Amino acid sequence: MEQQLNELKETVLLKIDEATSVKELNDVRIAYLGKKGPITDLLKGMGKLPADERPKMGALVNVSRETVTEVLERRMAILEQQAINEQLDKEKIDVTLPGRPALQGNHHPLTRVVEEIEDFFISMGYEVAEGPEVEKDYYNFEALNLPKGHPARDMQDSFYISEEVLLRTHTSPVQARTMEAKQGAPVKIICPGKVYRRDNDDATHSHQFTQIEGLVIGEDIRMSDLKGTLSLFAKKMFGSEREIRLRPSFFPFTEPSVEMDISCFKCGGDGCNVCKKTGWIEILGAGMVHPNVLSMAGYDPSVVSGFAFGMGPERIAMLKYGVEDIRHFYTNDIRFVSQFHRTEA
Ligand code: FA5
């Protein structure tokens, strides 16, 4: 039995030596030192030995098993290190390779123009108000001095959802809602938002576009306040040289009503393709809030007055950045929007 043990030990030591990977060595361990391996068998077979030989043989088997285990662990440590080294060799990275630049997103040009306009008015003490895009006919038209059947409703061809509900055609209903909510108190708001009209899409018209409304209500608010505010606004948006001009116009909710032009920022007023040789560019509609609108919202027109204006930021962005087709703002073509990426930090 002792000879059998020695032969077995030699065989295992040889197999350990021959193993070239962690897996092979593990197989050797399981095959020879495992519960079903020959060393365990030897221990089990000791019962057949005479009683006085058993302790000696038991000690021999244990020593052999310890020796084999020790050799196996040393070999295992070497093979494991070898495996790690091979993996590190394979995974080497070249830190000198130039990196790939990450594409950076940015605000949409239209968002930037809206934010620029908002910032200007906020700096003048205005608050930003909001209203629903799905609006009642009452706020979109009636409360703005446009009763049912009024011919001026055709100025803004509408998408009706039901007889009394439509997609708002302008941001002016927020005027009516704000005045109603404020119950006679002073008001100084702007309202940016989406509006909808049954216009045919072309280079300067879209069925869905953006407007920014402005409204100031208080005691002794005059046309000169409107003119001063819009003049400052034009200089901020289009340069300090800009002059403004107010032309008489008509909106049912303002009286008097005006349209505002700015002196052409390209030619300075001499006439060019941007201003269609007139020297002036139309920017927005405005006027003094109609007494009927004030009364309907619960104000006393003999005590308070106010001005309002409404502009289309797409048209302003087109002028400012020389964009020829309004549809570019909505198609999300990366070649278009990336032209306006901010370079400053
Ligand atoms: C109005 O909508 C009035 N509510 C503005 C107003 C407010 C006047 C307060 C007085 C007091 P108008 O229909 O002109 O007015 O539209 C205002 C601006 O929206 C226009 O100057 C233009 O810049 C823009 N706009 C109008 N229709 C379209 C369209 N289909 N596509 C893109 N922009 C448009």
CSV table of C-alpha atoms and ligand atoms in Angstrom, one decimal:
chain,number,residue,atom,x,y,z
A,1,MET,CA,0.0,0.0,0.0
A,2,GLU,CA,2.9,2.3,0.8
A,3,GLN,CA,4.3,1.7,-2.7
A,4,GLN,CA,0.9,2.4,-4.2
A,5,LEU,CA,0.9,5.7,-2.3
A,6,ASN,CA,4.3,6.7,-3.5
A,7,GLU,CA,3.5,5.9,-7.2
A,8,LEU,CA,0.3,7.9,-6.9
A,9,LYS,CA,2.2,10.8,-5.4
A,10,GLU,CA,4.7,10.8,-8.2
A,11,THR,CA,1.9,10.6,-10.8
A,12,VAL,CA,0.1,13.6,-9.2
A,13,LEU,CA,3.3,15.7,-9.0
A,14,LEU,CA,4.0,15.0,-12.6
A,15,LYS,CA,0.4,16.0,-13.7
A,16,ILE,CA,0.8,19.2,-11.6
A,17,ASP,CA,4.0,20.0,-13.4
A,18,GLU,CA,2.5,19.3,-16.8
A,19,ALA,CA,-0.6,21.5,-16.2
A,20,THR,CA,-0.3,24.7,-18.3
A,21,SER,CA,-3.4,26.5,-17.3
A,22,VAL,CA,-5.5,27.2,-14.2
A,23,LYS,CA,-8.3,25.1,-15.7
A,24,GLU,CA,-6.0,22.1,-16.3
A,25,LEU,CA,-4.6,22.3,-12.8
A,26,ASN,CA,-8.1,22.5,-11.3
A,27,ASP,CA,-9.0,19.4,-13.2
A,28,VAL,CA,-5.9,17.6,-11.7
A,29,ARG,CA,-7.0,18.8,-8.2
A,30,ILE,CA,-10.5,17.5,-8.6
A,31,ALA,CA,-9.3,14.2,-10.2
A,32,TYR,CA,-6.7,13.3,-7.6
A,33,LEU,CA,-7.5,15.2,-4.4
A,34,GLY,CA,-11.3,15.3,-4.7
A,35,LYS,CA,-13.8,13.2,-2.8
A,36,LYS,CA,-13.9,10.6,-5.6
A,37,GLY,CA,-10.1,10.7,-6.2
A,38,PRO,CA,-7.6,7.8,-5.5
A,39,ILE,CA,-6.2,9.4,-2.3
A,40,THR,CA,-9.6,9.4,-0.7
A,41,ASP,CA,-10.0,5.8,-1.9
A,42,LEU,CA,-6.7,4.9,-0.2
A,43,LEU,CA,-7.9,6.4,3.0
A,44,LYS,CA,-11.1,4.4,2.7
A,45,GLY,CA,-9.2,1.2,2.0
A,46,MET,CA,-7.2,1.5,5.3
A,47,GLY,CA,-10.0,-0.3,7.1
A,48,LYS,CA,-8.7,-3.5,5.6
A,49,LEU,CA,-5.2,-3.1,7.1
A,50,PRO,CA,-4.2,-4.7,10.4
A,51,ALA,CA,-4.9,-2.4,13.3
A,52,ASP,CA,-1.3,-1.7,14.2
A,53,GLU,CA,-0.4,-0.6,10.6
A,54,ARG,CA,-3.2,1.9,10.3
A,55,PRO,CA,-1.7,4.9,12.2
A,56,LYS,CA,1.6,4.7,10.3
A,57,MET,CA,-0.2,4.4,6.9
A,58,GLY,CA,-2.7,7.1,7.9
A,59,ALA,CA,0.2,9.5,8.7
A,60,LEU,CA,1.9,8.7,5.4
A,61,VAL,CA,-1.2,9.4,3.4
A,62,ASN,CA,-1.7,12.7,5.2
A,63,VAL,CA,1.9,13.8,4.7
A,64,SER,CA,1.6,12.9,1.0
A,65,ARG,CA,-1.6,14.7,0.6
A,66,GLU,CA,-0.2,17.8,2.3
A,67,THR,CA,2.9,17.7,0.1
A,68,VAL,CA,0.8,17.4,-3.1
A,69,THR,CA,-1.6,20.2,-1.9
A,70,GLU,CA,1.3,22.5,-1.2
A,71,VAL,CA,2.9,21.9,-4.6
A,72,LEU,CA,-0.4,22.3,-6.3
A,73,GLU,CA,-1.1,25.7,-4.6
A,74,ARG,CA,2.4,27.0,-5.6
A,75,ARG,CA,1.8,25.9,-9.2
A,76,MET,CA,-1.7,27.5,-9.1
A,77,ALA,CA,-0.3,30.8,-7.9
A,78,ILE,CA,2.2,30.8,-10.8
A,79,LEU,CA,-0.5,29.9,-13.4
A,80,GLU,CA,-2.9,32.5,-12.1
A,81,GLN,CA,-0.2,35.2,-12.3
A,82,GLN,CA,0.6,34.0,-15.8
A,83,ALA,CA,-3.1,34.3,-16.8
A,84,ILE,CA,-3.3,37.9,-15.4
A,85,ASN,CA,-0.1,38.8,-17.3
A,86,GLU,CA,-1.4,37.4,-20.6
A,87,GLN,CA,-4.7,39.3,-20.2
A,88,LEU,CA,-2.9,42.6,-19.4
A,89,ASP,CA,-0.7,42.1,-22.5
A,90,LYS,CA,-3.9,41.6,-24.6
A,91,GLU,CA,-5.7,44.6,-23.2
A,92,LYS,CA,-2.9,47.1,-23.5
A,93,ILE,CA,-4.2,50.6,-24.6
A,94,ASP,CA,-2.4,53.2,-26.4
A,95,VAL,CA,-2.8,56.3,-24.3
A,96,THR,CA,-1.1,58.4,-27.0
A,97,LEU,CA,-4.1,57.9,-29.5
A,98,PRO,CA,-6.0,61.2,-30.1
A,99,GLY,CA,-9.5,61.1,-28.5
A,100,ARG,CA,-12.7,61.4,-30.5
A,101,PRO,CA,-14.4,64.8,-30.0
A,102,ALA,CA,-17.8,64.4,-28.3
A,103,LEU,CA,-20.7,66.1,-30.2
A,104,GLN,CA,-22.2,68.8,-28.0
A,105,GLY,CA,-25.9,69.8,-28.0
A,106,ASN,CA,-27.1,73.3,-27.8
A,107,HIS,CA,-30.2,75.4,-27.6
A,108,HIS,CA,-32.3,75.7,-30.7
A,109,PRO,CA,-31.9,79.1,-32.4
A,110,LEU,CA,-35.6,79.8,-31.8
A,111,THR,CA,-35.3,79.0,-28.1
A,112,ARG,CA,-32.3,81.3,-27.9
A,113,VAL,CA,-34.2,84.2,-29.5
A,114,VAL,CA,-37.2,83.6,-27.2
A,115,GLU,CA,-34.9,83.6,-24.2
A,116,GLU,CA,-33.1,86.7,-25.3
A,117,ILE,CA,-36.5,88.5,-25.6
A,118,GLU,CA,-37.6,87.2,-22.3
A,119,ASP,CA,-34.4,88.3,-20.6
A,120,PHE,CA,-34.9,91.8,-21.9
A,121,PHE,CA,-38.4,92.2,-20.6
A,122,ILE,CA,-37.6,90.4,-17.3
A,123,SER,CA,-34.8,93.0,-16.8
A,124,MET,CA,-37.5,95.7,-17.3
A,125,GLY,CA,-39.6,94.2,-14.4
A,126,TYR,CA,-42.0,92.1,-16.5
A,127,GLU,CA,-43.2,88.7,-15.2
A,128,VAL,CA,-43.6,85.7,-17.6
A,129,ALA,CA,-47.2,84.4,-17.8
A,130,GLU,CA,-48.6,81.3,-19.4
A,131,GLY,CA,-51.9,80.2,-20.8
A,132,PRO,CA,-53.4,77.1,-22.5
A,133,GLU,CA,-52.8,76.3,-26.1
A,134,VAL,CA,-56.3,74.7,-26.3
A,135,GLU,CA,-58.3,77.8,-25.6
A,136,LYS,CA,-61.9,78.9,-25.2
A,137,ASP,CA,-63.4,80.9,-28.0
A,138,TYR,CA,-64.3,83.4,-25.3
A,139,TYR,CA,-60.7,84.2,-24.3
A,140,ASN,CA,-59.2,83.9,-27.8
A,141,PHE,CA,-61.9,86.3,-29.4
A,142,GLU,CA,-64.8,87.5,-27.3
A,143,ALA,CA,-62.9,88.9,-24.3
A,144,LEU,CA,-60.7,90.7,-26.9
A,145,ASN,CA,-63.5,92.6,-28.4
A,146,LEU,CA,-64.1,90.1,-31.2
A,147,PRO,CA,-67.8,88.9,-30.7
A,148,LYS,CA,-69.1,86.0,-32.7
A,149,GLY,CA,-69.6,86.9,-36.4
A,150,HIS,CA,-67.1,89.8,-36.2
A,151,PRO,CA,-65.4,90.1,-39.6
A,152,ALA,CA,-62.0,90.6,-38.0
A,153,ARG,CA,-62.0,87.0,-36.8
A,154,ASP,CA,-61.1,86.1,-40.4
A,155,MET,CA,-57.7,87.8,-39.8
A,156,GLN,CA,-56.8,84.7,-37.9
A,157,ASP,CA,-58.2,81.6,-39.6
A,158,SER,CA,-58.6,79.0,-36.8
A,159,PHE,CA,-58.5,75.3,-36.0
A,160,TYR,CA,-61.7,74.7,-34.0
A,161,ILE,CA,-62.0,71.6,-31.7
A,162,SER,CA,-65.7,72.3,-30.9
A,163,GLU,CA,-67.9,75.3,-31.3
A,164,GLU,CA,-66.5,76.9,-28.1
A,165,VAL,CA,-63.0,75.5,-28.1
A,166,LEU,CA,-60.1,76.1,-30.5
A,167,LEU,CA,-56.3,76.0,-30.7
A,168,ARG,CA,-55.3,79.6,-29.8
A,169,THR,CA,-54.6,81.8,-32.8
A,170,HIS,CA,-52.4,84.2,-30.8
A,171,THR,CA,-51.0,84.7,-27.3
A,172,SER,CA,-53.5,87.6,-26.7
A,173,PRO,CA,-56.0,85.4,-24.7
A,174,VAL,CA,-53.3,85.3,-22.0
A,175,GLN,CA,-53.9,89.1,-21.7
A,176,ALA,CA,-57.6,88.5,-21.1
A,177,ARG,CA,-57.0,85.7,-18.6
A,178,THR,CA,-54.3,87.7,-16.7
A,179,MET,CA,-56.4,90.8,-16.4
A,180,GLU,CA,-59.4,88.7,-15.2
A,181,ALA,CA,-57.2,87.0,-12.6
A,182,LYS,CA,-55.6,90.2,-11.3
A,183,GLN,CA,-59.0,91.9,-10.6
A,184,GLY,CA,-58.0,95.5,-11.2
A,185,ALA,CA,-54.4,95.4,-9.9
A,186,PRO,CA,-51.5,96.6,-12.1
A,187,VAL,CA,-50.2,94.1,-14.7
A,188,LYS,CA,-46.8,93.9,-16.4
A,189,ILE,CA,-46.4,90.6,-18.2
A,190,ILE,CA,-45.0,88.9,-21.3
A,191,CYS,CA,-46.3,85.6,-22.5
A,192,PRO,CA,-44.3,83.4,-24.9
A,193,GLY,CA,-46.0,80.4,-26.4
A,194,LYS,CA,-47.1,78.3,-29.4
A,195,VAL,CA,-50.1,79.5,-31.5
A,196,TYR,CA,-51.9,77.9,-34.4
A,197,ARG,CA,-53.5,79.2,-37.6
A,198,ARG,CA,-55.0,77.7,-40.8
A,199,ASP,CA,-52.3,79.4,-42.8
A,200,ASN,CA,-50.7,77.6,-45.7
A,201,ASP,CA,-47.0,76.9,-44.9
A,202,ASP,CA,-44.6,78.8,-47.0
A,203,ALA,CA,-41.2,80.5,-46.5
A,204,THR,CA,-42.7,83.1,-44.0
A,205,HIS,CA,-45.8,81.4,-42.8
A,206,SER,CA,-46.3,78.3,-40.6
A,207,HIS,CA,-49.6,76.7,-39.3
A,208,GLN,CA,-47.9,76.5,-35.9
A,209,PHE,CA,-45.6,79.2,-34.8
A,210,THR,CA,-44.4,81.2,-31.7
A,211,GLN,CA,-45.6,84.5,-30.4
A,212,ILE,CA,-44.6,86.7,-27.5
A,213,GLU,CA,-47.3,88.9,-26.0
A,214,GLY,CA,-46.7,91.9,-23.8
A,215,LEU,CA,-49.2,93.7,-21.6
A,216,VAL,CA,-48.9,96.6,-19.2
A,217,ILE,CA,-51.9,97.9,-17.2
A,218,GLY,CA,-51.9,100.6,-14.6
A,219,GLU,CA,-52.8,104.2,-14.0
A,220,ASP,CA,-51.6,106.7,-16.6
A,221,ILE,CA,-50.0,104.3,-19.0
A,222,ARG,CA,-49.6,106.1,-22.3
A,223,MET,CA,-48.6,105.5,-25.9
A,224,SER,CA,-45.3,107.2,-25.2
A,225,ASP,CA,-44.6,104.4,-22.6
A,226,LEU,CA,-45.2,101.8,-25.4
A,227,LYS,CA,-43.0,103.7,-27.8
A,228,GLY,CA,-40.2,104.0,-25.3
A,229,THR,CA,-40.3,100.3,-24.4
A,230,LEU,CA,-40.4,99.1,-28.0
A,231,SER,CA,-37.6,101.5,-28.9
A,232,LEU,CA,-35.3,100.1,-26.2
A,233,PHE,CA,-36.3,96.5,-27.2
A,234,ALA,CA,-35.4,97.2,-30.9
A,235,LYS,CA,-32.0,98.5,-29.9
A,236,LYS,CA,-31.3,95.5,-27.6
A,237,MET,CA,-32.3,93.0,-30.3
A,238,PHE,CA,-30.9,94.6,-33.4
A,239,GLY,CA,-28.2,97.1,-32.3
A,240,SER,CA,-28.0,100.5,-30.6
A,241,GLU,CA,-28.3,102.3,-34.0
A,242,ARG,CA,-31.8,101.1,-34.6
A,243,GLU,CA,-34.7,103.6,-35.0
A,244,ILE,CA,-38.3,102.6,-34.7
A,245,ARG,CA,-41.4,103.8,-36.6
A,246,LEU,CA,-45.0,103.2,-35.6
A,247,ARG,CA,-47.5,103.0,-38.4
A,248,PRO,CA,-51.3,103.1,-37.9
A,249,SER,CA,-52.9,99.7,-38.1
A,250,PHE,CA,-56.0,97.8,-36.8
A,251,PHE,CA,-56.5,95.2,-34.1
A,252,PRO,CA,-59.9,94.9,-32.5
A,253,PHE,CA,-58.4,94.7,-29.0
A,254,THR,CA,-56.3,97.8,-29.2
A,255,GLU,CA,-57.2,101.5,-29.9
A,256,PRO,CA,-55.2,103.1,-31.4
A,257,SER,CA,-53.4,100.2,-33.0
A,258,VAL,CA,-50.0,100.3,-34.6
A,259,GLU,CA,-47.4,98.2,-36.4
A,260,MET,CA,-43.8,98.7,-35.5
A,261,ASP,CA,-41.0,98.9,-38.1
A,262,ILE,CA,-37.3,99.0,-37.3
A,263,SER,CA,-34.7,100.8,-39.4
A,264,CYS,CA,-33.0,98.1,-41.6
A,265,PHE,CA,-30.1,96.7,-39.7
A,266,LYS,CA,-28.4,95.6,-43.0
A,267,CYS,CA,-28.4,98.8,-45.0
A,268,GLY,CA,-29.1,101.3,-42.1
A,269,GLY,CA,-32.1,102.7,-44.0
A,270,ASP,CA,-30.7,103.2,-47.5
A,271,GLY,CA,-32.7,100.3,-49.0
A,272,CYS,CA,-31.5,96.7,-49.7
A,273,ASN,CA,-32.9,93.2,-50.3
A,274,VAL,CA,-33.7,92.6,-46.6
A,275,CYS,CA,-35.9,95.7,-46.2
A,276,LYS,CA,-37.2,95.3,-49.8
A,277,LYS,CA,-35.7,98.7,-50.6
A,278,THR,CA,-37.9,100.6,-48.1
A,279,GLY,CA,-35.3,101.0,-45.3
A,280,TRP,CA,-37.8,99.7,-42.8
A,281,ILE,CA,-38.7,96.2,-41.5
A,282,GLU,CA,-42.0,95.3,-39.8
A,283,ILE,CA,-41.5,93.6,-36.4
A,284,LEU,CA,-44.7,93.5,-34.4
A,285,GLY,CA,-48.3,94.7,-33.8
A,286,ALA,CA,-49.2,96.8,-30.7
A,287,GLY,CA,-51.5,99.4,-29.3
A,288,MET,CA,-53.3,100.8,-26.3
A,289,VAL,CA,-55.7,98.2,-24.7
A,290,HIS,CA,-59.2,98.8,-26.0
A,291,PRO,CA,-61.6,100.2,-23.3
A,292,ASN,CA,-64.0,97.3,-24.1
A,293,VAL,CA,-61.3,94.8,-23.3
A,294,LEU,CA,-60.5,96.5,-20.0
A,295,SER,CA,-64.2,96.6,-19.0
A,296,MET,CA,-64.8,92.9,-19.9
A,297,ALA,CA,-61.9,92.0,-17.6
A,298,GLY,CA,-63.3,94.0,-14.7
A,299,TYR,CA,-61.2,97.2,-15.0
A,300,ASP,CA,-62.6,100.7,-15.1
A,301,PRO,CA,-61.3,102.3,-18.3
A,302,SER,CA,-61.7,105.8,-16.9
A,303,VAL,CA,-59.2,105.0,-14.1
A,304,VAL,CA,-56.7,102.6,-15.8
A,305,SER,CA,-55.1,102.3,-19.2
A,306,GLY,CA,-52.6,100.0,-20.7
A,307,PHE,CA,-50.6,99.0,-23.8
A,308,ALA,CA,-50.1,95.6,-25.4
A,309,PHE,CA,-47.9,94.2,-28.2
A,310,GLY,CA,-47.5,90.8,-29.9
A,311,MET,CA,-44.5,89.6,-32.0
A,312,GLY,CA,-43.4,86.5,-33.9
A,313,PRO,CA,-40.0,85.4,-32.7
A,314,GLU,CA,-39.5,83.2,-35.8
A,315,ARG,CA,-39.7,86.3,-38.0
A,316,ILE,CA,-37.3,88.1,-35.6
A,317,ALA,CA,-34.9,85.2,-35.6
A,318,MET,CA,-35.1,85.1,-39.5
A,319,LEU,CA,-34.1,88.7,-39.7
A,320,LYS,CA,-31.4,88.5,-37.0
A,321,TYR,CA,-29.7,85.5,-38.4
A,322,GLY,CA,-30.6,85.8,-42.1
A,323,VAL,CA,-32.7,82.6,-42.2
A,324,GLU,CA,-34.6,82.5,-45.5
A,325,ASP,CA,-37.3,79.9,-44.8
A,326,ILE,CA,-39.3,79.6,-41.5
A,327,ARG,CA,-39.7,75.9,-42.1
A,328,HIS,CA,-36.0,75.4,-41.1
A,329,PHE,CA,-36.9,76.1,-37.5
A,330,TYR,CA,-39.2,73.0,-37.4
A,331,THR,CA,-37.4,70.3,-39.4
A,332,ASN,CA,-34.5,69.7,-36.9
A,333,ASP,CA,-31.9,69.4,-39.6
A,334,ILE,CA,-28.7,69.3,-37.7
A,335,ARG,CA,-26.9,71.1,-40.6
A,336,PHE,CA,-29.2,74.1,-39.9
A,337,VAL,CA,-29.3,74.2,-36.1
A,338,SER,CA,-25.6,73.6,-35.7
A,339,GLN,CA,-24.8,76.8,-37.5
A,340,PHE,CA,-26.1,78.7,-34.5
A,341,HIS,CA,-24.1,76.9,-31.9
A,342,ARG,CA,-22.8,79.2,-29.3
A,343,THR,CA,-19.0,79.3,-29.3
A,344,GLU,CA,-18.6,81.4,-26.2
A,345,ALA,CA,-18.5,79.6,-22.7
B,1,FA5,C1,-51.6,89.3,-33.6
B,1,FA5,O1,-51.6,88.1,-33.5
B,1,FA5,C2,-52.0,90.1,-32.5
B,1,FA5,N1,-52.5,89.3,-31.4
B,1,FA5,C3,-50.7,90.9,-32.0
B,1,FA5,C4,-51.1,92.0,-31.1
B,1,FA5,C5,-51.0,91.8,-29.7
B,1,FA5,C6,-51.5,93.3,-31.5
B,1,FA5,C7,-51.3,92.8,-28.8
B,1,FA5,C8,-51.8,94.3,-30.6
B,1,FA5,C9,-51.7,94.0,-29.3
B,1,FA5,P1,-50.7,89.3,-36.1
B,1,FA5,O2,-51.7,88.5,-36.7
B,1,FA5,O3,-50.2,90.4,-36.9
B,1,FA5,O4,-51.2,90.0,-34.7
B,1,FA5,O5,-49.4,88.4,-35.6
B,1,FA5,C10,-48.4,88.9,-34.9
B,1,FA5,C11,-47.0,88.4,-35.4
B,1,FA5,O6,-47.1,87.0,-35.5
B,1,FA5,C12,-46.7,88.9,-36.8
B,1,FA5,O7,-46.1,90.1,-36.8
B,1,FA5,C13,-45.8,87.8,-37.3
B,1,FA5,O8,-44.5,88.0,-36.9
B,1,FA5,C14,-46.3,86.6,-36.6
B,1,FA5,N2,-47.1,85.7,-37.5
B,1,FA5,C15,-48.4,85.8,-37.9
B,1,FA5,N3,-48.8,84.8,-38.7
B,1,FA5,C16,-47.7,84.0,-38.8
B,1,FA5,C17,-47.5,82.7,-39.5
B,1,FA5,N4,-48.5,82.1,-40.1
B,1,FA5,N5,-46.3,82.2,-39.4
B,1,FA5,C18,-45.3,82.8,-38.6
B,1,FA5,N6,-45.4,83.9,-38.0
B,1,FA5,C19,-46.6,84.6,-38.1
